[in-house]
Amino acid sequence: PTGEMGVAAGFSTLDGILGNVKFTERNFMGTGRIVHASVTIARRMQEFDVGITDPYFLGYSLEAGLDLFRVRSTRLSNFVSASNGVSPHIAYALTEHLSQTLTFPLLDDHLSSVAPGSSVFISQQAGKFVTSAFGQSLVYDRRDSRIDPTSGYALSLSNTYAGLGGKVNYLKNSIGASWFYSPLEDVVLNVRGSLGDIEKAGKNPIRIVDSILLGADTFRGFEYAGIGPRDSKTGDPLGGTRFWTGTIETLFPIGLPNEFGVKGAVFTDFGTTWKPGVTGPNINDKRTLRASVGIGLSWTSPFGPLKIDYAIPVKRQKFDQTQRFLFGFSSRW
């Protein structure tokens, strides 16, 4: 059988209660093409995606695909962000370990329902926008496993230029690295980091929804968008255009048999984001280091993956928003 259908239910501190239905056909009409459709509904995020991928486009070792999607988010509670889009992509291997992906997204964005009393910088960005972009990503992967690595490293470089059409213009760049090492059996040390920036490529300011928003699963110990520039009058996050982050994390058994799939973790997250895409008075913005330390527990349970992290911010600014618990659970059938 080449068809697969799944249903998932879960809960996370970021999106609340969620449900997901997904269908995949890996040999569509006997052509070898992959067709998929997915619907996710959560309290703070709703997403629909349908697409087709040809892993051997025109008979070559060249992957080509097309996705149609809609995403609606209220993760930042003072406005609603909705995007309808289409994203063609091409992916290919340059060497055994080096691969490249090219994307050509076209989006119709709508920022609406701005809450009364919100930052004037948010109110100024309400409305509809068209984004036409070109992106590329290079990945050099020498890990022993992509699913559960215990040794090796991976390097990445990504660039996105928006401005081929529409009113949104920027150049986004980022590099990342991740290294794995197992000093003892079933103990894995992971050191990872990334840095990047967003540059204006036109007259319009960089929108908050295109900016870097650190927090929650991207920086434990802080709320989603809890780190970085903020309106000093309203407390609303404005996002940054410069960032760097790092993580040192050790995964280890906690005494239960390996087949139980339970692991403990100790970690520290550190980094910062600064320089908002908007300018004006009443903006809190500090380039200084933020850091947190914490412990975690992950369980590959029969009902689905469960992950709990507890992080304590040890370096922060007064205007940052903290969140010590991060919880995620999903059950799939």
Short mmCIF file of C-alpha atoms in Angstrom, two decimals, residues 2-333:
data_model
loop_
_atom_site.label_atom_id
_atom_site.label_comp_id
_atom_site.label_asym_id
_atom_site.label_seq_id
_atom_site.Cartn_x
_atom_site.Cartn_y
_atom_site.Cartn_z
CA THR A 2 1.25 3.48 -0.90
CA GLY A 3 -1.54 5.50 0.69
CA GLU A 4 -1.47 6.69 4.27
CA MET A 5 -3.98 8.56 6.40
CA GLY A 6 -3.42 9.83 9.92
CA VAL A 7 -5.31 11.67 12.62
CA ALA A 8 -3.60 13.50 15.47
CA ALA A 9 -4.74 15.30 18.60
CA GLY A 10 -2.62 17.15 21.11
CA PHE A 11 -1.90 20.13 23.28
CA SER A 12 0.94 22.62 23.52
CA THR A 13 1.58 25.74 25.55
CA LEU A 14 2.16 27.62 22.28
CA ASP A 15 -0.99 26.73 20.30
CA GLY A 16 -3.33 25.15 22.85
CA ILE A 17 -5.52 22.16 21.98
CA LEU A 18 -4.91 20.98 18.42
CA GLY A 19 -6.18 18.45 15.90
CA ASN A 20 -4.67 17.30 12.62
CA VAL A 21 -5.80 15.17 9.68
CA LYS A 22 -3.24 14.18 7.05
CA PHE A 23 -3.39 12.13 3.85
CA THR A 24 -0.41 11.01 1.73
CA GLU A 25 -0.33 9.00 -1.49
CA ARG A 26 3.25 8.02 -2.43
CA ASN A 27 2.53 6.61 -5.89
CA PHE A 28 -0.19 8.82 -7.31
CA MET A 29 -1.91 7.02 -10.21
CA GLY A 30 1.17 4.82 -10.59
CA THR A 31 3.45 7.74 -11.53
CA GLY A 32 5.71 7.68 -8.46
CA ARG A 33 4.62 11.21 -7.57
CA ILE A 34 3.71 12.05 -3.97
CA VAL A 35 0.44 13.83 -3.21
CA HIS A 36 -0.37 15.08 0.27
CA ALA A 37 -3.02 17.08 2.09
CA SER A 38 -3.03 18.24 5.69
CA VAL A 39 -5.40 20.23 7.93
CA THR A 40 -4.38 21.44 11.40
CA ILE A 41 -6.76 23.27 13.72
CA ALA A 42 -5.56 24.70 17.03
CA ARG A 43 -6.69 27.51 19.29
CA ARG A 44 -3.97 29.91 18.11
CA MET A 45 -3.15 28.51 14.66
CA GLN A 46 -5.03 26.96 11.74
CA GLU A 47 -3.26 25.58 8.68
CA PHE A 48 -4.27 23.89 5.44
CA ASP A 49 -1.75 22.51 2.96
CA VAL A 50 -2.07 20.45 -0.21
CA GLY A 51 0.76 19.61 -2.58
CA ILE A 52 2.38 17.32 -5.08
CA THR A 53 6.05 16.27 -5.37
CA ASP A 54 7.84 14.49 -8.18
CA PRO A 55 11.05 12.92 -6.77
CA TYR A 56 12.44 12.28 -10.29
CA PHE A 57 11.29 15.29 -12.28
CA LEU A 58 11.65 14.75 -16.06
CA GLY A 59 13.50 11.51 -15.33
CA TYR A 60 16.38 13.20 -13.52
CA SER A 61 17.54 12.97 -9.89
CA LEU A 62 15.71 16.21 -9.31
CA GLU A 63 12.83 16.76 -6.90
CA ALA A 64 10.17 19.27 -7.95
CA GLY A 65 7.01 20.13 -6.09
CA LEU A 66 4.18 22.57 -5.59
CA ASP A 67 2.29 23.43 -2.40
CA LEU A 68 -0.88 25.44 -1.89
CA PHE A 69 -1.50 26.59 1.67
CA ARG A 70 -3.41 28.83 4.04
CA VAL A 71 -2.21 29.74 7.53
CA ARG A 72 -4.09 31.77 10.12
CA SER A 73 -2.34 32.68 13.37
CA THR A 74 -3.19 34.50 16.60
CA ARG A 75 0.04 33.55 18.38
CA LEU A 76 0.52 37.28 18.93
CA SER A 77 -2.77 37.95 20.65
CA ASN A 78 -3.26 41.58 19.56
CA PHE A 79 -3.83 40.88 15.86
CA VAL A 80 -4.72 38.17 13.33
CA SER A 81 -2.24 37.17 10.63
CA ALA A 82 -3.48 35.17 7.63
CA SER A 83 -1.52 34.00 4.58
CA ASN A 84 -2.72 32.34 1.39
CA GLY A 85 0.07 31.15 -0.81
CA VAL A 86 1.63 28.90 -3.40
CA SER A 87 5.21 27.65 -3.12
CA PRO A 88 6.95 25.74 -5.92
CA HIS A 89 10.29 24.17 -5.03
CA ILE A 90 13.20 22.30 -6.60
CA ALA A 91 15.63 20.17 -4.60
CA TYR A 92 18.69 18.20 -5.64
CA ALA A 93 21.87 16.65 -4.29
CA LEU A 94 25.14 18.37 -5.18
CA THR A 95 27.27 15.68 -3.53
CA GLU A 96 26.62 12.70 -1.27
CA HIS A 97 26.24 14.97 1.77
CA LEU A 98 25.47 18.40 0.25
CA SER A 99 21.97 19.29 -1.01
CA GLN A 100 20.25 22.45 -2.17
CA THR A 101 16.61 23.52 -2.25
CA LEU A 102 15.20 26.43 -4.28
CA THR A 103 11.80 27.92 -3.43
CA PHE A 104 9.61 30.48 -5.18
CA PRO A 105 6.82 31.42 -2.74
CA LEU A 106 3.99 33.79 -3.66
CA LEU A 107 1.87 34.93 -0.70
CA ASP A 108 -1.19 37.05 -0.12
CA ASP A 109 -0.93 38.25 3.50
CA HIS A 110 -3.63 39.91 5.58
CA LEU A 111 -2.97 41.48 9.00
CA SER A 112 -6.31 42.36 10.61
CA SER A 113 -8.36 42.58 13.82
CA VAL A 114 -5.78 44.75 15.58
CA ALA A 115 -6.83 45.01 19.21
CA PRO A 116 -7.71 48.46 20.60
CA GLY A 117 -4.76 49.99 22.42
CA SER A 118 -2.19 48.02 20.46
CA SER A 119 1.11 49.53 19.41
CA VAL A 120 0.90 52.16 16.70
CA PHE A 121 3.62 50.25 14.86
CA ILE A 122 1.24 47.28 14.55
CA SER A 123 -1.72 49.44 13.52
CA GLN A 124 0.35 50.97 10.73
CA GLN A 125 1.01 47.52 9.27
CA ALA A 126 -2.62 46.37 9.11
CA GLY A 127 -3.94 45.55 5.66
CA LYS A 128 -3.25 43.26 2.70
CA PHE A 129 0.18 42.62 1.22
CA VAL A 130 1.53 40.54 -1.64
CA THR A 131 4.92 38.88 -1.23
CA SER A 132 6.78 37.36 -4.18
CA ALA A 133 10.10 35.82 -3.17
CA PHE A 134 12.98 33.56 -4.15
CA GLY A 135 14.81 31.47 -1.59
CA GLN A 136 17.60 28.95 -1.42
CA SER A 137 19.00 26.69 1.28
CA LEU A 138 22.19 24.66 1.32
CA VAL A 139 22.58 21.80 3.82
CA TYR A 140 25.75 19.81 4.45
CA ASP A 141 24.77 16.81 6.58
CA ARG A 142 27.28 14.37 8.12
CA ARG A 143 25.07 13.08 10.96
CA ASP A 144 24.71 9.34 11.51
CA SER A 145 20.91 9.70 11.50
CA ARG A 146 18.46 12.41 10.51
CA ILE A 147 15.81 11.17 12.95
CA ASP A 148 17.80 10.36 16.09
CA PRO A 149 21.44 11.46 15.59
CA THR A 150 24.15 10.51 18.07
CA SER A 151 27.26 11.71 16.22
CA GLY A 152 28.28 13.95 13.34
CA TYR A 153 27.34 17.46 12.36
CA ALA A 154 25.16 19.48 9.97
CA LEU A 155 25.71 22.93 8.47
CA SER A 156 23.12 25.13 6.75
CA LEU A 157 22.95 28.39 4.81
CA SER A 158 19.68 30.00 3.72
CA ASN A 159 18.80 33.20 1.87
CA THR A 160 15.46 34.67 0.86
CA TYR A 161 14.87 37.72 -1.30
CA ALA A 162 11.36 39.21 -1.29
CA GLY A 163 10.70 41.91 -3.85
CA LEU A 164 10.13 40.20 -7.18
CA GLY A 165 6.68 41.72 -7.00
CA GLY A 166 4.23 43.12 -4.44
CA LYS A 167 4.87 45.60 -1.64
CA VAL A 168 7.08 43.48 0.64
CA ASN A 169 10.83 43.91 0.13
CA TYR A 170 13.59 42.36 2.22
CA LEU A 171 16.66 40.12 2.12
CA LYS A 172 16.80 37.48 4.87
CA ASN A 173 19.99 35.52 5.57
CA SER A 174 20.88 32.88 8.16
CA ILE A 175 23.52 30.25 8.87
CA GLY A 176 23.34 27.39 11.32
CA ALA A 177 25.37 24.51 12.69
CA SER A 178 24.61 21.50 14.86
CA TRP A 179 27.10 18.97 16.32
CA PHE A 180 26.36 15.67 18.06
CA TYR A 181 28.67 13.61 20.26
CA SER A 182 28.06 10.55 22.44
CA PRO A 183 30.60 10.43 25.30
CA LEU A 184 28.79 7.50 26.96
CA GLU A 185 26.33 4.88 25.79
CA ASP A 186 22.83 6.39 25.39
CA VAL A 187 24.13 9.86 26.34
CA VAL A 188 24.15 12.44 23.53
CA LEU A 189 25.60 15.94 23.67
CA ASN A 190 24.21 18.42 21.13
CA VAL A 191 25.72 21.87 20.53
CA ARG A 192 23.92 24.05 18.01
CA GLY A 193 23.80 27.68 16.99
CA SER A 194 22.51 30.06 14.34
CA LEU A 195 22.76 33.71 13.36
CA GLY A 196 21.24 35.90 10.71
CA ASP A 197 19.71 39.19 9.69
CA ILE A 198 16.97 40.82 7.63
CA GLU A 199 17.84 43.82 5.46
CA LYS A 200 15.48 46.30 3.84
CA ALA A 201 15.37 45.92 0.07
CA GLY A 202 13.00 48.82 -0.63
CA LYS A 203 11.30 51.83 0.90
CA ASN A 204 8.83 49.96 3.09
CA PRO A 205 9.78 48.97 6.67
CA ILE A 206 10.23 45.33 7.56
CA ARG A 207 6.95 44.02 8.91
CA ILE A 208 6.61 42.46 12.34
CA VAL A 209 5.32 39.19 10.82
CA ASP A 210 8.53 38.94 8.74
CA SER A 211 10.83 39.75 11.67
CA ILE A 212 12.66 37.39 14.03
CA LEU A 213 10.45 36.39 16.98
CA LEU A 214 12.40 34.46 19.61
CA GLY A 215 10.79 32.58 22.47
CA ALA A 216 8.87 29.41 23.43
CA ASP A 217 10.32 26.48 21.44
CA THR A 218 12.98 28.71 19.80
CA PHE A 219 14.25 30.05 23.16
CA ARG A 220 13.03 28.20 26.22
CA GLY A 221 12.28 30.18 29.35
CA PHE A 222 10.57 32.99 27.43
CA GLU A 223 7.16 33.47 25.84
CA TYR A 224 6.67 33.34 22.08
CA ALA A 225 8.20 36.64 20.87
CA GLY A 226 9.14 37.25 24.51
CA ILE A 227 12.67 38.39 23.63
CA GLY A 228 13.63 41.45 21.66
CA PRO A 229 12.37 44.93 20.74
CA ARG A 230 9.12 45.98 22.34
CA ASP A 231 6.83 49.03 22.39
CA SER A 232 7.54 50.65 25.76
CA LYS A 233 3.99 52.07 26.00
CA THR A 234 1.93 48.98 25.16
CA GLY A 235 4.42 46.16 25.78
CA ASP A 236 3.73 44.68 22.33
CA PRO A 237 6.62 42.75 20.71
CA LEU A 238 7.99 44.28 17.49
CA GLY A 239 10.47 41.59 16.41
CA GLY A 240 14.11 42.02 15.47
CA THR A 241 16.13 42.13 12.27
CA ARG A 242 19.36 40.77 13.79
CA PHE A 243 19.72 37.60 15.86
CA TRP A 244 22.03 34.92 17.13
CA THR A 245 21.21 31.91 19.29
CA GLY A 246 23.00 28.93 20.78
CA THR A 247 22.05 25.79 22.68
CA ILE A 248 24.03 23.22 24.64
CA GLU A 249 21.90 20.20 25.50
CA THR A 250 22.60 16.73 26.87
CA LEU A 251 20.12 13.87 26.49
CA PHE A 252 20.44 10.89 28.82
CA PRO A 253 18.49 7.85 30.09
CA ILE A 254 16.72 8.18 33.42
CA GLY A 255 16.93 4.54 34.50
CA LEU A 256 13.99 3.08 32.59
CA PRO A 257 14.44 0.43 29.89
CA ASN A 258 15.30 1.88 26.46
CA GLU A 259 12.15 0.41 24.92
CA PHE A 260 10.11 2.81 27.07
CA GLY A 261 11.51 5.70 25.01
CA VAL A 262 11.94 8.07 27.98
CA LYS A 263 14.90 10.47 28.07
CA GLY A 264 15.94 13.31 30.32
CA ALA A 265 17.70 16.50 29.26
CA VAL A 266 19.64 19.39 30.74
CA PHE A 267 20.19 22.44 28.59
CA THR A 268 21.04 26.08 28.29
CA ASP A 269 19.71 28.43 25.60
CA PHE A 270 21.44 31.75 24.95
CA GLY A 271 21.41 34.53 22.37
CA THR A 272 19.50 37.68 21.49
CA THR A 273 17.61 39.59 18.81
CA TRP A 274 17.62 43.35 18.28
CA LYS A 275 17.05 46.26 15.88
CA PRO A 276 13.33 46.26 14.95
CA GLY A 277 12.21 46.80 11.39
CA VAL A 278 10.33 49.95 12.43
CA THR A 279 11.74 53.20 13.78
CA GLY A 280 10.30 55.76 16.16
CA PRO A 281 10.08 56.78 19.81
CA ASN A 282 9.04 54.60 22.73
CA ILE A 283 10.87 51.43 21.66
CA ASN A 284 12.74 49.24 24.15
CA ASP A 285 15.63 47.59 22.34
CA LYS A 286 18.71 46.01 23.89
CA ARG A 287 21.35 43.97 22.09
CA THR A 288 22.43 42.34 25.35
CA LEU A 289 22.67 38.61 25.97
CA ARG A 290 19.68 36.59 27.15
CA ALA A 291 20.15 33.13 28.63
CA SER A 292 18.23 30.35 30.35
CA VAL A 293 19.01 27.01 31.95
CA GLY A 294 16.65 24.13 32.34
CA ILE A 295 15.74 20.48 32.47
CA GLY A 296 13.46 18.48 30.23
CA LEU A 297 11.75 15.16 29.72
CA SER A 298 10.78 13.50 26.44
CA TRP A 299 8.72 10.36 26.04
CA THR A 300 8.06 8.50 22.80
CA SER A 301 4.86 7.06 24.21
CA PRO A 302 2.47 4.57 22.54
CA PHE A 303 0.03 7.48 22.23
CA GLY A 304 2.51 9.86 20.60
CA PRO A 305 5.49 12.05 21.53
CA LEU A 306 5.41 14.06 24.76
CA LYS A 307 7.93 16.75 25.70
CA ILE A 308 8.15 18.91 28.83
CA ASP A 309 10.78 21.59 29.44
CA TYR A 310 11.27 23.74 32.51
CA ALA A 311 13.63 26.67 31.98
CA ILE A 312 14.71 29.49 34.27
CA PRO A 313 15.85 32.76 32.63
CA VAL A 314 19.20 33.72 34.17
CA LYS A 315 19.90 36.67 31.88
CA ARG A 316 17.09 38.91 30.66
CA GLN A 317 15.88 42.47 30.20
CA LYS A 318 13.10 43.94 32.32
CA PHE A 319 10.80 44.26 29.31
CA ASP A 320 11.22 40.60 28.22
CA GLN A 321 8.29 38.22 28.84
CA THR A 322 9.17 34.92 30.54
CA GLN A 323 7.51 31.49 30.52
CA ARG A 324 9.13 28.72 32.50
CA PHE A 325 7.06 25.71 31.38
CA LEU A 326 6.90 24.49 27.78
CA PHE A 327 4.69 21.49 27.14
CA GLY A 328 3.82 19.61 23.97
CA PHE A 329 1.95 16.37 23.38
CA SER A 330 0.36 14.73 20.34
CA SER A 331 -1.36 11.41 19.78
CA ARG A 332 -1.51 9.92 16.27
CA TRP A 333 -3.60 7.17 14.72
#
